Coordinates of C-alpha atoms in Angstrom, one line a residue:
Chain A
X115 CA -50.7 10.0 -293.2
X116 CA -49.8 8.1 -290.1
X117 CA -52.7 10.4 -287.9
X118 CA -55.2 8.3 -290.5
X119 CA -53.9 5.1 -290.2
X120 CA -53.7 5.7 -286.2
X121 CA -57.5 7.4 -286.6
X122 CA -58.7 3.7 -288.3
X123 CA -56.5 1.8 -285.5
X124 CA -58.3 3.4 -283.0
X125 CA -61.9 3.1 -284.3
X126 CA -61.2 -0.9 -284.6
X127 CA -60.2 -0.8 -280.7
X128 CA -63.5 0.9 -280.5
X129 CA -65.2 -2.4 -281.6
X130 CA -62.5 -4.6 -280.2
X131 CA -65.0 -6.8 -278.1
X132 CA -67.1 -7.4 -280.7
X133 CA -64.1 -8.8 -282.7
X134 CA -62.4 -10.4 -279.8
X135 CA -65.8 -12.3 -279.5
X136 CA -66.3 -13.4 -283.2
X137 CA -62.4 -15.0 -282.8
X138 CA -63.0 -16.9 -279.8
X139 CA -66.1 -18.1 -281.0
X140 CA -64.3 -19.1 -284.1
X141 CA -61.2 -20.3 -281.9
X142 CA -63.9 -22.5 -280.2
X143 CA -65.6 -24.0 -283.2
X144 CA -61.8 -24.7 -284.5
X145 CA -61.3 -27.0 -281.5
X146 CA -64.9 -28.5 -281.1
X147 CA -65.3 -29.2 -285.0
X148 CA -61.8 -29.2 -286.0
X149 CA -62.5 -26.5 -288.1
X150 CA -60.3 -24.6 -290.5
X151 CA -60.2 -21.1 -289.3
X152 CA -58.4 -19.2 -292.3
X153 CA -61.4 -18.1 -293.5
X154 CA -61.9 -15.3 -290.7
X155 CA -59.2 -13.4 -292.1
X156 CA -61.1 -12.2 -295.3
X157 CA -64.3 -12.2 -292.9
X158 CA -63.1 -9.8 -290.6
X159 CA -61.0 -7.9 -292.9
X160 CA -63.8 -6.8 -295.4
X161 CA -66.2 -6.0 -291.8
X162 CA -63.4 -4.1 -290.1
X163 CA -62.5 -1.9 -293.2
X164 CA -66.1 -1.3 -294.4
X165 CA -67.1 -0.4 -290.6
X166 CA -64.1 2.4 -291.3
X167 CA -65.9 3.4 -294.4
X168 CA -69.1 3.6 -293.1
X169 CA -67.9 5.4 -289.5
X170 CA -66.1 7.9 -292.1
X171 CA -69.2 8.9 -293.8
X172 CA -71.5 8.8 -291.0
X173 CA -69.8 11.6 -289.2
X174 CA -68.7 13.7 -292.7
X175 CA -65.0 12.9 -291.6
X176 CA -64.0 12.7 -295.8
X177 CA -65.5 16.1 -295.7
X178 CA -63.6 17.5 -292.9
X179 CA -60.2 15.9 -293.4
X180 CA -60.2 17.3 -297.2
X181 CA -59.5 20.6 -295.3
X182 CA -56.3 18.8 -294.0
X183 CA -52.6 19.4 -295.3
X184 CA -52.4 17.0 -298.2
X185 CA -56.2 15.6 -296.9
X186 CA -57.1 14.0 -299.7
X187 CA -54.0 11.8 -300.8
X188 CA -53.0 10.9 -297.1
X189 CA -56.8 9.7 -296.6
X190 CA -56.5 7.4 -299.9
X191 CA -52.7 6.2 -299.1
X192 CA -53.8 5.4 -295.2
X193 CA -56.9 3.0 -296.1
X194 CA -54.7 1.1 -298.4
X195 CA -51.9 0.6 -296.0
X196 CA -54.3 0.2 -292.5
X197 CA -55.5 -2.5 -295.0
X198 CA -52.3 -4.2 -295.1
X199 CA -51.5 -3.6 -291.7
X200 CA -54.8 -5.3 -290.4
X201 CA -54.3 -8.3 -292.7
X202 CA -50.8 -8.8 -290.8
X203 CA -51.9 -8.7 -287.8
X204 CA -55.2 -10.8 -288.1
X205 CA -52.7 -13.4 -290.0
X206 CA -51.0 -13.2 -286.5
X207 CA -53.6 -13.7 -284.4
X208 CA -55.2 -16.4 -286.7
X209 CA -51.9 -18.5 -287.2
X210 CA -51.8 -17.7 -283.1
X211 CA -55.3 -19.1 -282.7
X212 CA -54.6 -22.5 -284.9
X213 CA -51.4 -22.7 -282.8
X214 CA -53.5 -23.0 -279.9
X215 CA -55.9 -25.3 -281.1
X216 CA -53.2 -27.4 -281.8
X217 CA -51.5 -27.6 -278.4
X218 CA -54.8 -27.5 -276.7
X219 CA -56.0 -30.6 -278.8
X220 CA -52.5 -32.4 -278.7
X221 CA -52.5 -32.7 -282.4
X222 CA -49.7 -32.2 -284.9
X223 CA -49.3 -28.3 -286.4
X224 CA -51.8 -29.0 -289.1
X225 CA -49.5 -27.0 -292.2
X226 CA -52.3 -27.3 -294.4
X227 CA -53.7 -24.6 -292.4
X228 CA -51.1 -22.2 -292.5
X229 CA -50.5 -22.5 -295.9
X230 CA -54.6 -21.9 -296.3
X231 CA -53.8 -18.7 -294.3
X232 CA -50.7 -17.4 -296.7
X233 CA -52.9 -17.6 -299.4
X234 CA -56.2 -16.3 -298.3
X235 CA -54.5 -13.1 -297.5
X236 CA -53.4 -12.0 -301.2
X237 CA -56.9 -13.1 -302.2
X238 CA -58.5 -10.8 -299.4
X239 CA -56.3 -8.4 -300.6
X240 CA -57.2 -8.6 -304.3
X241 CA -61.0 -8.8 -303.1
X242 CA -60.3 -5.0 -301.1
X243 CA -58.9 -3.7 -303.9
X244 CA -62.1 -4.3 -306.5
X245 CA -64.1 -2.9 -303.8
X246 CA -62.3 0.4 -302.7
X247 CA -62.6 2.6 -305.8
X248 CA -66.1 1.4 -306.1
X249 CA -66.5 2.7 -302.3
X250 CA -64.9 6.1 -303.3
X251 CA -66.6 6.5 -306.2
X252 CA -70.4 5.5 -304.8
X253 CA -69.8 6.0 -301.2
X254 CA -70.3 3.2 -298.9
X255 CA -73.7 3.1 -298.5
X256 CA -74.4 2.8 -302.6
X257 CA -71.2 0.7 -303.0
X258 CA -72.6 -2.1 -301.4
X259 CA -74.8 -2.8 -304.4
X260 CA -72.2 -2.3 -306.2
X261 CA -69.7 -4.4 -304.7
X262 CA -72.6 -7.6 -304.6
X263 CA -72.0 -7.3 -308.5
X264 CA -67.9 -7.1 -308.4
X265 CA -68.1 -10.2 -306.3
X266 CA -70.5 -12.2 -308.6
X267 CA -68.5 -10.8 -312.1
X268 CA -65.1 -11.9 -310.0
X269 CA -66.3 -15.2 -309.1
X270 CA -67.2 -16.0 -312.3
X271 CA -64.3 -14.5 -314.0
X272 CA -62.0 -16.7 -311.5
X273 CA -64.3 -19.8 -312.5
X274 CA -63.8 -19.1 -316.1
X275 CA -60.0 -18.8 -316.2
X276 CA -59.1 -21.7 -313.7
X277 CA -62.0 -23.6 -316.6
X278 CA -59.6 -22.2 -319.4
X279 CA -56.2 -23.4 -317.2
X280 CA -58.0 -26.7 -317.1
X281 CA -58.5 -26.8 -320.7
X282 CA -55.0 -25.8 -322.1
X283 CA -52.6 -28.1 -323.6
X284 CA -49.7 -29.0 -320.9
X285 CA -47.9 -31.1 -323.5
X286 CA -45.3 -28.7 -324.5
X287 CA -47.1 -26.8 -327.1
X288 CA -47.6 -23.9 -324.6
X289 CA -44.1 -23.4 -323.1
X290 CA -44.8 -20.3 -321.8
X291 CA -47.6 -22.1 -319.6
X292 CA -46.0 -25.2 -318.7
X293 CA -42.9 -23.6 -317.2
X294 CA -44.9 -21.1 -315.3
X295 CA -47.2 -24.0 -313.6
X296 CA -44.5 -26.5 -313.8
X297 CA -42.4 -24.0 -311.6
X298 CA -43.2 -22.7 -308.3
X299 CA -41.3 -20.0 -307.8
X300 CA -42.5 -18.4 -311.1
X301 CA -45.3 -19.3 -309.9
X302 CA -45.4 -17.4 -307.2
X303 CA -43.6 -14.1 -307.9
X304 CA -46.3 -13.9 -310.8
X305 CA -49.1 -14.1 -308.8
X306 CA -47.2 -11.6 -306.1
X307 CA -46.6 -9.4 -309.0
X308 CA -50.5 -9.5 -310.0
X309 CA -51.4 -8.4 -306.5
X310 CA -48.5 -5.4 -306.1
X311 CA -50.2 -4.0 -309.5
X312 CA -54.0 -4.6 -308.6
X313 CA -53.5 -3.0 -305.6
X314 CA -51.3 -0.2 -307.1
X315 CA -53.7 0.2 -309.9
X316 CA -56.8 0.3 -307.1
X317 CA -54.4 2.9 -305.1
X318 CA -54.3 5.0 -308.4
X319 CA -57.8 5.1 -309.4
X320 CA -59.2 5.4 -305.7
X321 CA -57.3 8.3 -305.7
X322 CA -58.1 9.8 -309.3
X323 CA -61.5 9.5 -307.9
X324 CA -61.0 11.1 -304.4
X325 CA -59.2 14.0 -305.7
X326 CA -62.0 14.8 -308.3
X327 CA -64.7 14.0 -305.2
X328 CA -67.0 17.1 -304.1
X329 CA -68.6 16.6 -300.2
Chain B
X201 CA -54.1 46.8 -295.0
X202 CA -52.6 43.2 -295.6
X203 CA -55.3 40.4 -296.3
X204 CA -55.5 37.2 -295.3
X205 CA -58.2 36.0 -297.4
X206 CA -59.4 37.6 -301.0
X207 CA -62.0 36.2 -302.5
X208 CA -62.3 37.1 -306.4
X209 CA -65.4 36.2 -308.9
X210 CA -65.9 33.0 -307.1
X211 CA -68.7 31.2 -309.8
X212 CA -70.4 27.7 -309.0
X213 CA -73.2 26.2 -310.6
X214 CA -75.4 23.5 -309.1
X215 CA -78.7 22.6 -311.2
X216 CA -80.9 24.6 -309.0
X217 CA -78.6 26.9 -307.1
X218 CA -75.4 29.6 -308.4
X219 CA -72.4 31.4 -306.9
X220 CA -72.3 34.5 -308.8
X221 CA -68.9 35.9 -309.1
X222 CA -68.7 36.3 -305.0
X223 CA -66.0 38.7 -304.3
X224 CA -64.4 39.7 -300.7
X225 CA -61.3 40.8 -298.6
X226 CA -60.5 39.6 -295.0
X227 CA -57.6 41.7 -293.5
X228 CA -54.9 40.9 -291.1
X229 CA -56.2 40.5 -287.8
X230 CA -60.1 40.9 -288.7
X231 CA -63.3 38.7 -288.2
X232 CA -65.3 38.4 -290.5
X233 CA -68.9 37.8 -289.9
X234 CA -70.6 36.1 -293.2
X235 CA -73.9 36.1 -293.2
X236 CA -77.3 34.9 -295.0
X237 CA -80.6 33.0 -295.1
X238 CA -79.8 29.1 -294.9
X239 CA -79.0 28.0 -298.9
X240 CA -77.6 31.5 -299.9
X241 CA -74.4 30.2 -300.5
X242 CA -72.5 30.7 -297.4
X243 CA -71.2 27.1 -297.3
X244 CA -70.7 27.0 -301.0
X245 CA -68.6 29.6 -301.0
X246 CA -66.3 28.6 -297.6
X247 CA -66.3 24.7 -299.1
X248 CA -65.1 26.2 -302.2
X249 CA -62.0 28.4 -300.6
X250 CA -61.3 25.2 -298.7
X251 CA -61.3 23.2 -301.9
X252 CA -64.0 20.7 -300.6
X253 CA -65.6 22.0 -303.8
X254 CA -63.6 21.8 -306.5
X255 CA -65.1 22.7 -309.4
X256 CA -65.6 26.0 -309.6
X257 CA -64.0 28.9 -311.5
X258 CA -62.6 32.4 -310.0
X259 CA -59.9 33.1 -307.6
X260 CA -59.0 32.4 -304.2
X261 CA -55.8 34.0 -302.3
X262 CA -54.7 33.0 -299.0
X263 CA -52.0 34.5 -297.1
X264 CA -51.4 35.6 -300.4
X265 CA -51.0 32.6 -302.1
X266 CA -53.0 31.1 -304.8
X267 CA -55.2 28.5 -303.0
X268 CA -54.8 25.7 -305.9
X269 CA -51.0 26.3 -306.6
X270 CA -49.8 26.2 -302.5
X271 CA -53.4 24.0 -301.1
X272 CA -51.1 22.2 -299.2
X273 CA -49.0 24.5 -297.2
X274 CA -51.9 26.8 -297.0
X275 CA -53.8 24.1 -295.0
X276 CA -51.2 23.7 -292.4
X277 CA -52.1 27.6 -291.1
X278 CA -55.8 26.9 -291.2
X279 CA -58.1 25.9 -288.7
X280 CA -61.8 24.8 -289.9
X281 CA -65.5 24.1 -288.4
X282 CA -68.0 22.8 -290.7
X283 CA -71.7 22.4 -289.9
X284 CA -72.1 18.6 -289.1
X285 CA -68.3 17.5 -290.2
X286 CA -65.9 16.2 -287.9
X287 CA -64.3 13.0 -286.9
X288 CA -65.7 9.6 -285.9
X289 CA -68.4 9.5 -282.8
X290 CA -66.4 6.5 -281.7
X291 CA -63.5 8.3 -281.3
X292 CA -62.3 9.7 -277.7
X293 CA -61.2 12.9 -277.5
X294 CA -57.2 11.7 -276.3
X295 CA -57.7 10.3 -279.7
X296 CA -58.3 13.5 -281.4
X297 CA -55.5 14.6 -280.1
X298 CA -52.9 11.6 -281.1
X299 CA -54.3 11.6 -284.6
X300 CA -54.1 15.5 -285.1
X301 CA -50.4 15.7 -283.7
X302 CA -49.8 13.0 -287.3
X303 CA -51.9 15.9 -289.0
X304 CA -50.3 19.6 -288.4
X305 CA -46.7 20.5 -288.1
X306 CA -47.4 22.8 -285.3
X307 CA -50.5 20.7 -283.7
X308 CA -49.4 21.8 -279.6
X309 CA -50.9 19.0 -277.5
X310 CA -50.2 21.1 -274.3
X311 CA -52.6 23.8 -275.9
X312 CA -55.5 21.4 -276.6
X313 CA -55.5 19.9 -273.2
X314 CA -55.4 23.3 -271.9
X315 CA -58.3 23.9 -273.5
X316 CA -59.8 20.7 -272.9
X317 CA -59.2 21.5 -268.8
X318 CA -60.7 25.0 -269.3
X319 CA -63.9 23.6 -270.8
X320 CA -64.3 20.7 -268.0
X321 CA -64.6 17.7 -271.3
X322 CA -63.2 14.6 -270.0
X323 CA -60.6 13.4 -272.1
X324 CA -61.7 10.0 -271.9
X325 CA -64.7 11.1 -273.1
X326 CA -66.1 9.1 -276.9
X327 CA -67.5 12.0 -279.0
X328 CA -70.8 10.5 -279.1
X329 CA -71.2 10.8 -274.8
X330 CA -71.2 14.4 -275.8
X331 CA -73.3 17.1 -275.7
X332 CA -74.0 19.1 -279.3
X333 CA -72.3 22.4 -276.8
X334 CA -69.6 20.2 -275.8
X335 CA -69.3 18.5 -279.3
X336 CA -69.0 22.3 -280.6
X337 CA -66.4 23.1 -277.9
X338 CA -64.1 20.2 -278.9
X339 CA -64.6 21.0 -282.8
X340 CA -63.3 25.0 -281.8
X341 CA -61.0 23.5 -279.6
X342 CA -59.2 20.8 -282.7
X343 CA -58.9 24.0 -285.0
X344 CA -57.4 26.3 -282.8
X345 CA -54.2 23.8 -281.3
X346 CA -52.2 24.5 -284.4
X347 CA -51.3 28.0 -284.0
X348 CA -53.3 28.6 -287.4
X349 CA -53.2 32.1 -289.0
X350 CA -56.6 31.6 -290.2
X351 CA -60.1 30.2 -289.2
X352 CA -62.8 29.2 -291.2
X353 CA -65.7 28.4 -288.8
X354 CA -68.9 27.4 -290.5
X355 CA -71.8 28.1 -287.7
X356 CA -69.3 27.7 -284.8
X357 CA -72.0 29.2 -282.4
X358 CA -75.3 27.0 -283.5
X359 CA -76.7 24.7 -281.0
X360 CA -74.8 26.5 -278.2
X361 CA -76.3 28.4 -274.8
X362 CA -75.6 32.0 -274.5
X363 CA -72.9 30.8 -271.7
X364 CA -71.1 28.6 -273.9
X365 CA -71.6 31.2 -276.8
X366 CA -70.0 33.7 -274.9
X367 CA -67.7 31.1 -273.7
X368 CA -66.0 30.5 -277.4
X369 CA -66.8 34.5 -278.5
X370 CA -64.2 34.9 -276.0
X371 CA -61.7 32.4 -277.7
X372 CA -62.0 33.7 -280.7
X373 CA -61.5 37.4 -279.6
X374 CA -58.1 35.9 -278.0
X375 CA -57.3 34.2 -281.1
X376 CA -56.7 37.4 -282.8
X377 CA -55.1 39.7 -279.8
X378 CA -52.0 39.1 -282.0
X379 CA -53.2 40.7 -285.1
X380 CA -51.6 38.3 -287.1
X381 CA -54.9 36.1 -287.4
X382 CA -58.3 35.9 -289.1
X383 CA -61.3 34.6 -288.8
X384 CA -64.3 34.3 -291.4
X385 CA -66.9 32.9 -289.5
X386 CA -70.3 32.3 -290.6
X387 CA -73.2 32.4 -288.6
X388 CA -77.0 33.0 -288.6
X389 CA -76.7 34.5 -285.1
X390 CA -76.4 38.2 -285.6
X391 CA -76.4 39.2 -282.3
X392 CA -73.1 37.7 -281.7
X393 CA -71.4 38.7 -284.8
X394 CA -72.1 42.5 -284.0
X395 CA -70.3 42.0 -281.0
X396 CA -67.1 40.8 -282.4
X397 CA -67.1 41.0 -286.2
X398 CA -64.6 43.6 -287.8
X399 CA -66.4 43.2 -290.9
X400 CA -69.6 42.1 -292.3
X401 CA -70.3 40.3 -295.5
X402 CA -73.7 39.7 -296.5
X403 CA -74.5 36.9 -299.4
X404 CA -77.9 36.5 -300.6
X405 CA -78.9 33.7 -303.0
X406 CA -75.5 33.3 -304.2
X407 CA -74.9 36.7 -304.7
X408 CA -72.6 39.3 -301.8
X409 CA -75.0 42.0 -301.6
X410 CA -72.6 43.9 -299.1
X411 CA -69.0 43.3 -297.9
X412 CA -68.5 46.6 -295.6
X413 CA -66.9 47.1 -292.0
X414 CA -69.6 46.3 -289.2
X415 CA -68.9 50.2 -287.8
X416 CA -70.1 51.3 -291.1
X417 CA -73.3 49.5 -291.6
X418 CA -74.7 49.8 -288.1
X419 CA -73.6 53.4 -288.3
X420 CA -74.9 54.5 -291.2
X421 CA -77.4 52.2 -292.1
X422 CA -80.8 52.6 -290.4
X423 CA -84.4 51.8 -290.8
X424 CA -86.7 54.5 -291.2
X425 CA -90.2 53.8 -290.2
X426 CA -92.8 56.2 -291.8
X427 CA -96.5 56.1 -293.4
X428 CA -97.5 55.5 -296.6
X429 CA -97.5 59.3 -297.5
X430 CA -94.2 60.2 -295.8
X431 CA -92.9 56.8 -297.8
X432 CA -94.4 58.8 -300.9
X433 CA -92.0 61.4 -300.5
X434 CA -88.7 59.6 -300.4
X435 CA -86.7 59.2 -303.7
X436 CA -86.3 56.0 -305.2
X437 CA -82.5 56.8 -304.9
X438 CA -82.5 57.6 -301.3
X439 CA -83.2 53.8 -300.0
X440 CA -82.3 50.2 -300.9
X441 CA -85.4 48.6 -300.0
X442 CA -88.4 48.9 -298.3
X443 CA -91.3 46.7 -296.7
X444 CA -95.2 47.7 -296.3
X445 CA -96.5 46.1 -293.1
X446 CA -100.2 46.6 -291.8
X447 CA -100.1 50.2 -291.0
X448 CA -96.6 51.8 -291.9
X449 CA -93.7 51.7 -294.2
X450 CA -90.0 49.9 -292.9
X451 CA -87.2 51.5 -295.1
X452 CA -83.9 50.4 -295.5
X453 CA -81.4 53.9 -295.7
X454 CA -77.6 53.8 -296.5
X455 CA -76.9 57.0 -295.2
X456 CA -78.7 58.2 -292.1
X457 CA -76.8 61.5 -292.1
X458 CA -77.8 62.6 -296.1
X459 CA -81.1 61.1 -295.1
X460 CA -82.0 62.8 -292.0
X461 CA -80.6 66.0 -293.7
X462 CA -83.3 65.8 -296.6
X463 CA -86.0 64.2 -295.2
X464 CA -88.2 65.5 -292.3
X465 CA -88.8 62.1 -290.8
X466 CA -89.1 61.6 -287.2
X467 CA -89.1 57.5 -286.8
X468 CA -85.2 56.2 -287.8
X469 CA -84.0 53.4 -285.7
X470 CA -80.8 52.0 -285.8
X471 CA -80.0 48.7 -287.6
X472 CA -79.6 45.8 -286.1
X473 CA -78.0 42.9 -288.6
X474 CA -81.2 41.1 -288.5
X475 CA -83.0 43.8 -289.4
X476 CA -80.2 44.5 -292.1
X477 CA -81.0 40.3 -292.9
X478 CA -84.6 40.6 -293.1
X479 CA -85.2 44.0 -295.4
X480 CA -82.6 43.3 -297.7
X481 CA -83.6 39.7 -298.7
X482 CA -87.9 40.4 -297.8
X483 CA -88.0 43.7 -299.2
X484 CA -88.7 45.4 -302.2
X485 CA -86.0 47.4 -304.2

């Protein structure tokens, strides 16, 4: 598994100063408009991994590696954790970046920031995972259709529930609720549960579907 | 003789295309040269023993294993070439070989740069800066450096100058000095596959019309060339096929001895496998 992770490693180096341009340009527009630059994480996470995708199919690599030892499941399990990886480091670089900003400007560590950061990566995360058994399924070049519609039926969905949140009783009626909101830590360790079991359950049907797939 | 590869009532159906119970044996320390008009099923048949295909029915043994039960240990001993299948343009060829040493237990770095020297590729080189020969070279070059047992080469030669054909001819024909390894290599160029084939197997619109050792057809297959009233005479029995050009008869024999025993005809050439190609699949039964 580790040759596929190291195989998507190195085709991001082969596009590293395309990337290493978006972030200064973002870097830049961080110190000229004061910008908040948390959103290049989910940015360049979905174009690194679907540039991955699409180099995969270009050149029939899902094809070929199928006729690896264990192929198949390795090729799955790797996407998934080069996704993770890539997420930590471009965390890294952009929590490096704001750093900079902030030293460059003279300005206080703007927390708000950071704390935009933390929690744009399980969303990213969550986002990846609705799109990769939709790529496996369709291939990339179909999926993309596809993947316009997950992101409208998502944003709606989120829309509707944080509407019904909105709308429920916090006087005591629902306990369940109000301890859950009313505590962070709860809080938090549900929402980190909700993202260990989407991505496990995207893991498990990307791979249901790769093992079934004919190239 | 041990084989390698056995290939039993191998059945898959497309809407418009079929595998019909393909059958064949590889031994120990043989090529074999599989052969056929593009879309007879040669590809089919070696995605289905690699289990690209999945869905298809009969039975596939390598190294006498059960290719569904043992896929995975039966991969690490196998080296592959597909037609248009292999790994990122982006990628350099040093990174070929740092992914593929995660890949095979045995992958032998020293052996694939040894290769990589012999064949003058820069290493540095991104897949794309290379030519469709040296592109080919690399791909032979990735399924040979882990000591595989087996190799499953899907028009290794295609797109390739005689030099660089003889070039790889000449790694395969190393590859099995050991008699220990295989190869099943399919290819539309005949010429080569007479050379260094063992065995020929001959699959025709999803169907093996022969499976025999290349010594035997080119020996006793020939092409008898007579007229219309010599063509007359022959028994129905005594040829496989025959085509009626402009002003003779082309007739495809099994046995040139029996033939040339019964027959008083003058004109038999020997076979070629194109010629072999060409009357079984354009001519009449």
């Amino acid at each position: 598994m580790l040759g596929f992770i190291k195989k998507d490693i190195l085709m991001v180096r082969g596009n590293i100063k395309s990337l290493a341009t978006i972030l200064i340009m973002y870097g830049l527009l961080g110190i000229s408009e004061n910008m908040d630059i948390s959103f290049i994480i989910p940015f360049l996470s979905v174009t690194i991994m679907m540039s991955t995708f699409s180099y995969d199919s270009y050149n029939n690599f899902n094809a070929y590696s199928s006729s690896f030892p264990n192929g198949r499941t390795n090729s799955v399990k790797s996407k998934y954790l080069s996704t993770i990886l890539m997420l930590l480091v471009l965390s890294i670089i952009t929590i490096t970046i704001t750093l900079l900003i902030s030293c460059f400007k003279h300005t206080e560590i703007n927390f708000m920031s950071f704390s935009n950061i933390i929690v744009t990566i399980p969303v990213t995360l969550i986002i990846l995972a609705l799109f990769y058994p939709i790529i496996y399924k369709f291939g990339i070049e179909k999926a993309r259709i596809a993947i316009f519609v997950v992101v409208f039926v998502f944003t709606i969905s989120i829309g509707l529930i944080i509407k019904g949140i909105n709308s429920l009783n916090f006087d005591g009626t629902n306990s369940l609720i109000n301890l859950i909101f009313s505590n962070k830590y709860i809080l938090i360790l549900l929402i980190a549960m909700i993202i260990i079991l989407s991505v496990y359950l995207s893991y498990r049907i990307s791979l249901k579907i790769y093992m079934k797939k004919e190239f | 003789m041990e084989n390698i590869l056995e290939v039993k009532n191998l059945c898959k159906k497309y809407k418009n295309f079929e595998l019909k119970n393909v059958s064949f044996k590889l031994p120990k320390g043989m090529i074999m040269g599989f052969i056929g008009e593009n879309g007879a099923g040669k590809t089919t048949t070696i995605k289905s023993i690699l289990r690209i295909l999945k869905d298809y029915t009969g039975e596939v043994k390598i190294f006498g294993l059960d290719s569904i039960k043992n896929e995975n240990k039966i991969k690490e001993d196998i080296g592959v070439i597909l037609d248009d299948m292999f790994f990122p343009e982006i990628l350099t060829i040093n990174d070929i070989n740092c992914i593929m040493k995660d890949i095979y237990k045995n992958w032998d770095s020293d052996l694939f740069f040894k290769y990589i020297k012999e064949f003058k590729l820069n290493e540095k080189s991104q897949i794309k800066t290379l030519s469709k020969g040296m592109t080919k070279k690399l791909e032979i070059i990735t399924c040979i450096s882990h000591h595989p047992k087996l190799l499953i080469l899907d028009e290794p030669t295609s797109n390739l100058d005689p030099i660089a054909r003889s070039e790889i001819i000449s790694i395969f024909q190393d590859f099995i000095q050991n008699e220990e390894c295989s190869i099943l290599l399919s290819s539309h160029i005949t010429t080569d596959l007479e050379h260094i084939a063992d065995y020929i197997t001959f699959i025709n619109n999803g169907e093996i019309l022969l499976s025999k050792t290349t010594n035997e057809i080119l020996n006793s297959y020939a092409v008898v060339k007579c007229s219309e009233k010599e063509f007359n005479k022959i028994d129905k029995k005594d040829y496989i096929r025959y085509i009626k050009n402009k002003y003779d008869y082309e007739v495809l024999i099994e046995d040139k001895k029996e033939f040339t025993k019964k027959y008083n005809i003058k004109v038999i050439d020997k076979i070629t496998l194109d010629d072999l190609m060409l009357l079984m699949i354009k001519g009449v039964k």
